[in-house]
CSV table of C-alpha atoms and ligand atoms in Angstrom, one decimal:
chain,number,residue,atom,x,y,z
H,21,MET,CA,-188.0,-35.1,191.7
H,22,SER,CA,-191.1,-37.1,192.4
H,23,GLN,CA,-191.9,-37.6,196.0
H,24,THR,CA,-193.4,-41.1,195.5
H,25,ALA,CA,-192.0,-44.1,193.7
H,26,LEU,CA,-194.1,-46.9,192.3
H,27,ILE,CA,-192.2,-50.1,192.0
H,28,TYR,CA,-193.6,-52.8,189.7
H,29,HIS,CA,-192.6,-55.5,187.3
H,30,PRO,CA,-194.9,-57.1,184.7
H,31,ASP,CA,-193.5,-60.6,185.6
H,32,PHE,CA,-195.4,-60.5,188.9
H,33,GLU,CA,-198.2,-62.1,186.8
H,34,LEU,CA,-196.1,-65.2,186.2
H,35,HIS,CA,-196.7,-66.6,189.7
H,36,ASN,CA,-199.8,-68.4,188.5
H,37,THR,CA,-202.2,-69.5,191.3
H,38,GLY,CA,-205.0,-70.6,189.0
H,39,ASN,CA,-208.5,-69.2,188.5
H,40,SER,CA,-210.1,-70.2,191.8
H,41,HIS,CA,-207.5,-68.9,194.1
H,42,PRO,CA,-208.1,-65.4,195.8
H,43,GLU,CA,-204.5,-64.3,195.4
H,44,LYS,CA,-204.9,-63.9,191.6
H,45,ARG,CA,-202.1,-63.6,189.2
H,46,ASN,CA,-203.3,-60.2,187.9
H,47,ARG,CA,-203.6,-58.4,191.3
H,48,SER,CA,-200.5,-56.3,190.8
H,49,LYS,CA,-201.3,-55.6,187.2
H,50,ILE,CA,-204.8,-54.4,187.9
H,51,ILE,CA,-203.3,-51.9,190.4
H,52,TYR,CA,-200.6,-50.9,188.0
H,53,ASP,CA,-203.0,-50.3,185.1
H,54,TYR,CA,-205.4,-48.3,187.3
H,55,ILE,CA,-202.7,-46.0,188.7
H,56,LYS,CA,-201.0,-45.7,185.3
H,57,LYS,CA,-204.2,-44.4,183.8
H,58,SER,CA,-205.0,-42.1,186.7
H,59,ALA,CA,-204.5,-38.4,187.1
H,60,ILE,CA,-201.5,-39.0,189.5
H,61,SER,CA,-199.5,-41.2,187.1
H,62,HIS,CA,-197.2,-38.5,185.8
H,63,GLU,CA,-196.5,-37.3,189.4
H,64,LEU,CA,-194.9,-40.7,190.3
H,65,ALA,CA,-191.5,-42.1,189.7
H,66,TRP,CA,-191.7,-45.5,188.2
H,67,PHE,CA,-189.2,-48.3,188.8
H,68,GLU,CA,-188.7,-52.0,188.0
H,69,PRO,CA,-186.9,-54.3,190.4
H,70,GLY,CA,-184.0,-56.4,189.2
H,71,PRO,CA,-183.0,-59.9,190.3
H,72,ILE,CA,-182.2,-60.2,194.1
H,73,ASP,CA,-179.0,-61.2,195.7
H,74,LEU,CA,-180.1,-64.3,197.6
H,75,ARG,CA,-178.0,-63.3,200.6
H,76,TRP,CA,-180.7,-60.8,201.5
H,77,VAL,CA,-183.4,-63.6,201.4
H,78,LYS,CA,-181.1,-65.6,203.7
H,79,LYS,CA,-181.3,-62.8,206.3
H,80,ASN,CA,-184.8,-64.0,207.0
H,81,HIS,CA,-185.1,-67.5,205.7
H,82,SER,CA,-183.0,-70.7,206.1
H,83,ILE,CA,-181.1,-72.0,203.2
H,84,ASP,CA,-182.9,-75.3,203.4
H,85,TYR,CA,-186.2,-73.6,203.1
H,86,ILE,CA,-185.1,-71.4,200.2
H,87,ASN,CA,-184.0,-74.6,198.4
H,88,TYR,CA,-187.3,-76.3,199.3
H,89,VAL,CA,-189.3,-73.5,197.6
H,90,LYS,CA,-186.9,-73.6,194.6
H,91,ASN,CA,-187.2,-77.4,194.3
H,92,THR,CA,-190.9,-77.5,194.8
H,93,CYS,CA,-191.3,-75.2,191.8
H,94,LEU,CA,-189.3,-77.6,189.7
H,95,LEU,CA,-192.0,-80.2,190.3
H,96,GLY,CA,-194.6,-78.0,188.5
H,97,ASP,CA,-198.0,-76.8,189.7
H,98,ASN,CA,-198.6,-77.8,193.3
H,99,THR,CA,-200.0,-76.6,196.6
H,100,ILE,CA,-198.3,-76.5,199.9
H,101,ASP,CA,-199.3,-75.2,203.4
H,102,HIS,CA,-202.4,-77.4,203.7
H,103,GLY,CA,-203.5,-76.5,200.2
H,104,ASP,CA,-203.6,-72.7,200.8
H,105,THR,CA,-200.5,-71.7,199.0
H,106,ARG,CA,-200.1,-72.4,195.3
H,107,VAL,CA,-196.8,-73.0,193.6
H,108,CYS,CA,-196.1,-73.0,189.9
H,109,PRO,CA,-192.8,-73.4,188.0
H,110,LYS,CA,-192.1,-69.6,188.1
H,111,THR,CA,-193.1,-69.1,191.8
H,112,PHE,CA,-189.5,-69.1,193.2
H,113,GLU,CA,-188.3,-66.5,190.7
H,114,ILE,CA,-191.3,-64.2,191.2
H,115,ALA,CA,-191.3,-64.5,195.0
H,116,CYS,CA,-187.6,-63.4,194.8
H,117,LEU,CA,-188.7,-60.5,192.5
H,118,ALA,CA,-191.3,-59.4,195.1
H,119,ALA,CA,-188.6,-59.4,197.8
H,120,SER,CA,-186.4,-57.5,195.4
H,121,SER,CA,-189.0,-54.8,194.9
H,122,ALA,CA,-189.2,-54.2,198.6
H,123,ILE,CA,-185.4,-53.8,198.7
H,124,LYS,CA,-185.7,-51.5,195.7
H,125,GLY,CA,-188.2,-49.4,197.7
H,126,VAL,CA,-185.6,-49.0,200.5
H,127,ASP,CA,-182.9,-48.0,198.0
H,128,THR,CA,-185.2,-45.5,196.4
H,129,VAL,CA,-186.0,-43.7,199.6
H,130,MET,CA,-182.6,-44.0,201.2
H,131,ASN,CA,-180.8,-42.6,198.1
H,132,ASP,CA,-183.1,-39.6,198.2
H,133,ASN,CA,-184.6,-40.2,194.8
H,134,CYS,CA,-188.0,-40.2,196.5
H,135,GLN,CA,-189.4,-39.6,199.9
H,136,ASN,CA,-191.6,-42.7,199.9
H,137,ALA,CA,-192.3,-45.7,197.8
H,138,PHE,CA,-195.1,-48.2,197.1
H,139,CYS,CA,-194.1,-51.7,196.0
H,140,CYS,CA,-196.9,-53.1,193.9
H,141,CYS,CA,-195.6,-56.7,194.2
H,142,ARG,CA,-196.9,-60.2,194.7
H,143,PRO,CA,-196.8,-62.8,196.1
H,144,PRO,CA,-197.3,-61.2,199.5
H,145,GLY,CA,-195.0,-61.9,202.4
H,146,HIS,CA,-196.1,-61.2,205.9
H,147,HIS,CA,-197.2,-64.7,206.8
H,148,ALA,CA,-194.0,-66.3,205.6
H,149,LEU,CA,-192.0,-67.8,208.4
H,150,HIS,CA,-188.2,-68.5,208.7
H,151,SER,CA,-188.6,-72.0,207.4
H,152,SER,CA,-192.1,-72.3,206.0
H,153,ALA,CA,-194.6,-70.8,203.5
H,154,MET,CA,-197.9,-69.8,204.8
H,155,GLY,CA,-201.1,-67.9,203.7
H,156,PHE,CA,-200.1,-67.3,200.0
H,157,CYS,CA,-196.6,-66.1,201.2
H,158,PHE,CA,-193.2,-67.6,200.4
H,159,PHE,CA,-190.6,-65.0,201.4
H,160,ASN,CA,-191.3,-62.3,203.9
H,161,ASN,CA,-190.7,-59.2,201.7
H,162,ILE,CA,-191.1,-56.6,204.5
H,163,ALA,CA,-188.8,-58.5,206.9
H,164,ILE,CA,-186.2,-58.9,204.2
H,165,ALA,CA,-186.5,-55.1,203.5
H,166,ALA,CA,-186.1,-54.3,207.2
H,167,ARG,CA,-182.9,-56.4,207.5
H,168,TYR,CA,-181.6,-54.9,204.2
H,169,ALA,CA,-182.2,-51.3,205.4
H,170,GLN,CA,-180.4,-52.1,208.7
H,171,GLU,CA,-177.4,-53.6,207.1
H,172,LYS,CA,-177.0,-51.6,203.9
H,173,TYR,CA,-177.8,-48.2,205.3
H,174,ALA,CA,-176.8,-48.7,209.0
H,175,LEU,CA,-180.3,-47.8,210.2
H,176,ASN,CA,-180.8,-48.6,213.9
H,177,LYS,CA,-184.5,-48.6,214.3
H,178,ILE,CA,-187.2,-49.7,211.9
H,179,LEU,CA,-190.9,-49.4,212.5
H,180,ILE,CA,-193.2,-51.9,210.6
H,181,ILE,CA,-196.8,-51.0,210.5
H,182,ASP,CA,-199.0,-53.9,209.3
H,183,TRP,CA,-202.6,-52.9,208.5
H,184,ASP,CA,-203.4,-56.0,206.5
H,185,VAL,CA,-206.7,-57.5,207.8
H,186,HIS,CA,-204.7,-60.7,208.8
H,187,HIS,CA,-202.1,-60.7,211.6
H,188,GLY,CA,-198.6,-60.5,210.2
H,189,ASN,CA,-197.5,-63.6,212.1
H,190,GLY,CA,-194.4,-64.2,210.0
H,191,THR,CA,-193.1,-60.7,210.5
H,192,GLN,CA,-193.8,-60.8,214.2
H,193,ALA,CA,-191.9,-64.0,214.5
H,194,SER,CA,-188.9,-62.6,212.7
H,195,PHE,CA,-188.4,-59.7,215.2
H,196,TYR,CA,-190.1,-61.1,218.3
H,197,ASN,CA,-186.9,-60.9,220.4
H,198,ASP,CA,-185.4,-57.9,218.5
H,199,PRO,CA,-185.7,-54.4,220.0
H,200,SER,CA,-184.3,-52.8,216.8
H,201,VAL,CA,-187.5,-53.5,214.8
H,202,PHE,CA,-190.9,-52.5,216.2
H,203,PHE,CA,-193.8,-54.4,214.9
H,204,PHE,CA,-197.3,-52.9,215.0
H,205,SER,CA,-200.2,-54.8,213.7
H,206,ALA,CA,-204.0,-53.9,213.5
H,207,HIS,CA,-205.9,-56.9,212.3
H,208,GLN,CA,-209.2,-58.7,212.6
H,209,TYR,CA,-209.1,-61.0,215.6
H,210,PRO,CA,-209.9,-63.8,216.4
H,211,PHE,CA,-209.2,-64.7,212.8
H,212,TYR,CA,-206.7,-66.3,210.4
H,213,PRO,CA,-203.9,-67.1,211.2
H,214,GLY,CA,-205.0,-67.3,214.8
H,215,SER,CA,-202.1,-65.2,216.4
H,216,GLY,CA,-202.1,-61.5,217.2
H,217,SER,CA,-203.7,-61.1,220.6
H,218,SER,CA,-202.8,-58.0,222.6
H,219,GLU,CA,-200.9,-60.3,225.0
H,220,GLU,CA,-198.3,-61.0,222.3
H,221,LYS,CA,-195.7,-58.2,223.1
H,222,GLY,CA,-192.3,-59.7,222.3
H,223,VAL,CA,-189.8,-61.8,224.3
H,224,GLY,CA,-186.4,-61.2,225.9
H,225,HIS,CA,-184.8,-58.0,224.6
H,226,GLY,CA,-187.8,-57.6,222.2
H,227,MET,CA,-190.3,-57.5,225.0
H,228,GLY,CA,-192.5,-54.4,224.4
H,229,TYR,CA,-191.4,-54.0,220.8
H,230,THR,CA,-194.4,-55.9,219.4
H,231,LEU,CA,-197.8,-54.2,219.6
H,232,ASN,CA,-200.9,-56.0,218.4
H,233,VAL,CA,-204.3,-54.2,218.2
H,234,PRO,CA,-207.0,-56.7,217.6
H,235,MET,CA,-210.0,-55.4,215.7
H,236,PRO,CA,-213.5,-56.9,216.1
H,237,ALA,CA,-215.5,-58.1,213.1
H,238,GLY,CA,-217.2,-55.2,211.5
H,239,ALA,CA,-214.7,-52.6,212.8
H,240,SER,CA,-214.8,-49.2,211.0
H,241,ILE,CA,-212.3,-46.4,210.4
H,242,GLU,CA,-213.2,-45.2,213.9
H,243,HIS,CA,-211.6,-48.3,215.4
H,244,TYR,CA,-208.5,-47.8,213.3
H,245,ARG,CA,-208.3,-44.1,214.1
H,246,ARG,CA,-208.3,-44.9,217.7
H,247,ALA,CA,-205.7,-47.6,217.3
H,248,PHE,CA,-203.4,-45.4,215.3
H,249,ASN,CA,-203.9,-42.2,217.5
H,250,LEU,CA,-203.9,-43.9,220.9
H,251,SER,CA,-201.6,-46.9,220.4
H,252,LEU,CA,-199.4,-46.5,217.4
H,253,THR,CA,-198.5,-42.8,217.5
H,254,PRO,CA,-197.4,-42.6,221.2
H,255,THR,CA,-195.4,-45.8,220.7
H,256,ALA,CA,-193.7,-44.5,217.6
H,257,TYR,CA,-192.8,-41.3,219.5
H,258,LYS,CA,-191.1,-43.3,222.1
H,259,PHE,CA,-189.4,-45.6,219.6
H,260,ARG,CA,-188.2,-42.8,217.2
H,261,PRO,CA,-187.9,-44.9,214.0
H,262,ASP,CA,-185.2,-44.2,211.3
H,263,LEU,CA,-187.4,-45.7,208.6
H,264,ILE,CA,-191.1,-46.8,208.4
H,265,LEU,CA,-192.2,-49.9,206.5
H,266,ILE,CA,-195.9,-50.6,205.8
H,267,SER,CA,-197.3,-54.0,205.2
H,268,ALA,CA,-200.1,-52.6,203.1
H,269,GLY,CA,-202.9,-55.1,202.8
H,270,PHE,CA,-206.2,-53.8,201.5
H,271,ASP,CA,-208.3,-56.8,202.6
H,272,ALA,CA,-209.8,-54.8,205.5
H,273,HIS,CA,-212.0,-53.2,202.8
H,274,ARG,CA,-215.7,-53.7,203.4
H,275,ASN,CA,-216.1,-55.6,200.1
H,276,ASP,CA,-213.2,-57.9,200.5
H,277,PRO,CA,-214.2,-61.6,200.2
H,278,LEU,CA,-211.8,-62.9,202.9
H,279,ALA,CA,-212.7,-60.8,205.9
H,280,THR,CA,-215.4,-58.7,207.6
H,281,ILE,CA,-213.8,-55.3,208.4
H,282,SER,CA,-215.7,-52.2,207.1
H,283,LEU,CA,-213.0,-49.9,205.7
H,284,LYS,CA,-213.8,-47.8,202.6
H,285,ASN,CA,-211.4,-46.8,199.8
H,286,GLU,CA,-210.7,-43.4,201.3
H,287,ASP,CA,-209.9,-44.8,204.7
H,288,PHE,CA,-206.7,-46.2,203.4
H,289,GLY,CA,-205.7,-42.6,202.5
H,290,GLU,CA,-206.5,-41.5,206.1
H,291,LEU,CA,-204.3,-44.2,207.6
H,292,THR,CA,-201.6,-43.2,205.2
H,293,TYR,CA,-201.7,-39.6,206.4
H,294,LEU,CA,-201.4,-40.8,210.0
H,295,VAL,CA,-198.3,-42.8,209.2
H,296,LYS,CA,-196.9,-39.9,207.2
H,297,ASP,CA,-197.2,-37.6,210.2
H,298,ILE,CA,-195.0,-40.0,212.2
H,299,ALA,CA,-192.5,-40.4,209.3
H,300,GLU,CA,-192.2,-36.7,208.9
H,301,HIS,CA,-191.5,-36.2,212.6
H,302,PHE,CA,-188.7,-38.8,212.9
H,303,CYS,CA,-187.4,-40.1,209.5
H,304,HIS,CA,-187.6,-37.3,206.9
H,305,GLY,CA,-190.9,-38.7,205.7
H,306,ARG,CA,-189.3,-42.0,204.6
H,307,ILE,CA,-191.8,-44.7,204.1
H,308,VAL,CA,-191.6,-47.9,202.1
H,309,SER,CA,-195.0,-49.5,201.6
H,310,VAL,CA,-195.3,-53.1,200.4
H,311,LEU,CA,-198.4,-54.7,199.0
H,312,GLU,CA,-199.8,-57.6,201.1
H,313,GLY,CA,-203.4,-58.8,200.7
H,314,GLY,CA,-206.5,-57.3,199.1
H,315,TYR,CA,-208.7,-59.6,197.1
H,316,ASN,CA,-211.7,-57.7,195.7
H,317,LEU,CA,-210.3,-56.7,192.4
H,318,SER,CA,-212.5,-53.6,192.1
H,319,ALA,CA,-211.9,-52.3,195.6
H,320,LEU,CA,-208.1,-53.1,195.5
H,321,PRO,CA,-206.9,-50.6,192.9
H,322,ARG,CA,-209.2,-47.9,194.2
H,323,SER,CA,-207.9,-48.4,197.8
H,324,VAL,CA,-204.3,-48.4,196.6
H,325,TYR,CA,-205.0,-45.2,194.7
H,326,GLN,CA,-206.1,-43.5,197.9
H,327,HIS,CA,-203.0,-44.8,199.6
H,328,ILE,CA,-200.6,-43.6,196.9
H,329,ASN,CA,-202.4,-40.3,196.5
H,330,ALA,CA,-201.8,-39.6,200.3
H,331,LEU,CA,-198.2,-40.7,200.0
H,332,LYS,CA,-197.4,-38.2,197.2
H,333,HIS,CA,-199.0,-35.2,199.0
M,11,LIG,ZN1,-204.5,-60.4,204.5
């Protein structure tokens, strides 16, 4: 049995954002090709997601919004969300496939095929809100996976760790009043999308179950080490998660064109080991990691390699 699953589908390329958009159609393929050719390829278990049952998408999105995305695709190439988020005729199908791959990741680790999984999917999801697309995202893959894990496998407590350089505002909104899903985010701040101050901690029963650690421009692995060791780890020990999901963005890399954080390829391996320590303590090492951002196409596969290499150890 391989410890680590890699979940990928060649159709991820069919969501065509055009040549000038940073969320390029070949992002997932570049990662896939790099890992496939690498020395760790034969140590991974490779899976393809199938079509999703829309009832899981409806756990996090309104029916009207799901139909809106579907119908917008029928109109052909287009942009929504103030021009940021591009739609093509295949977008609805491929956004569903990305959500499906996150669900497949949950199945893979919960059925004990693998201890952890990396979902090499696109479009990303963590900015997607209940009833709107945002920041290149249509359906919130990680939020859908969390709801799926709770319902299908009767898990009580899910910890979502979001280290994408942008605040995961969509995911935060999904669980802001919900104490069963703890949302931790380390992100550049102030920055897009504007939310994610340390004052945002949840509401109602969810108060105290959102933890934002803003990072200053130029932050290095030292900042992240501190955030993970001093904020995330003690919080996780109190929360005692049954499963950990990672919103794994790689746009905090020093060469990323969309942000100004200073992480190096190997730093994503170090963050992964810190998360693994928590997972091994509380949830049999179970981690499902889902690709979010990362827009330097040379740094991206190399950073993901460090992440997967740490997952499989
Ligand atoms: Zn991002």
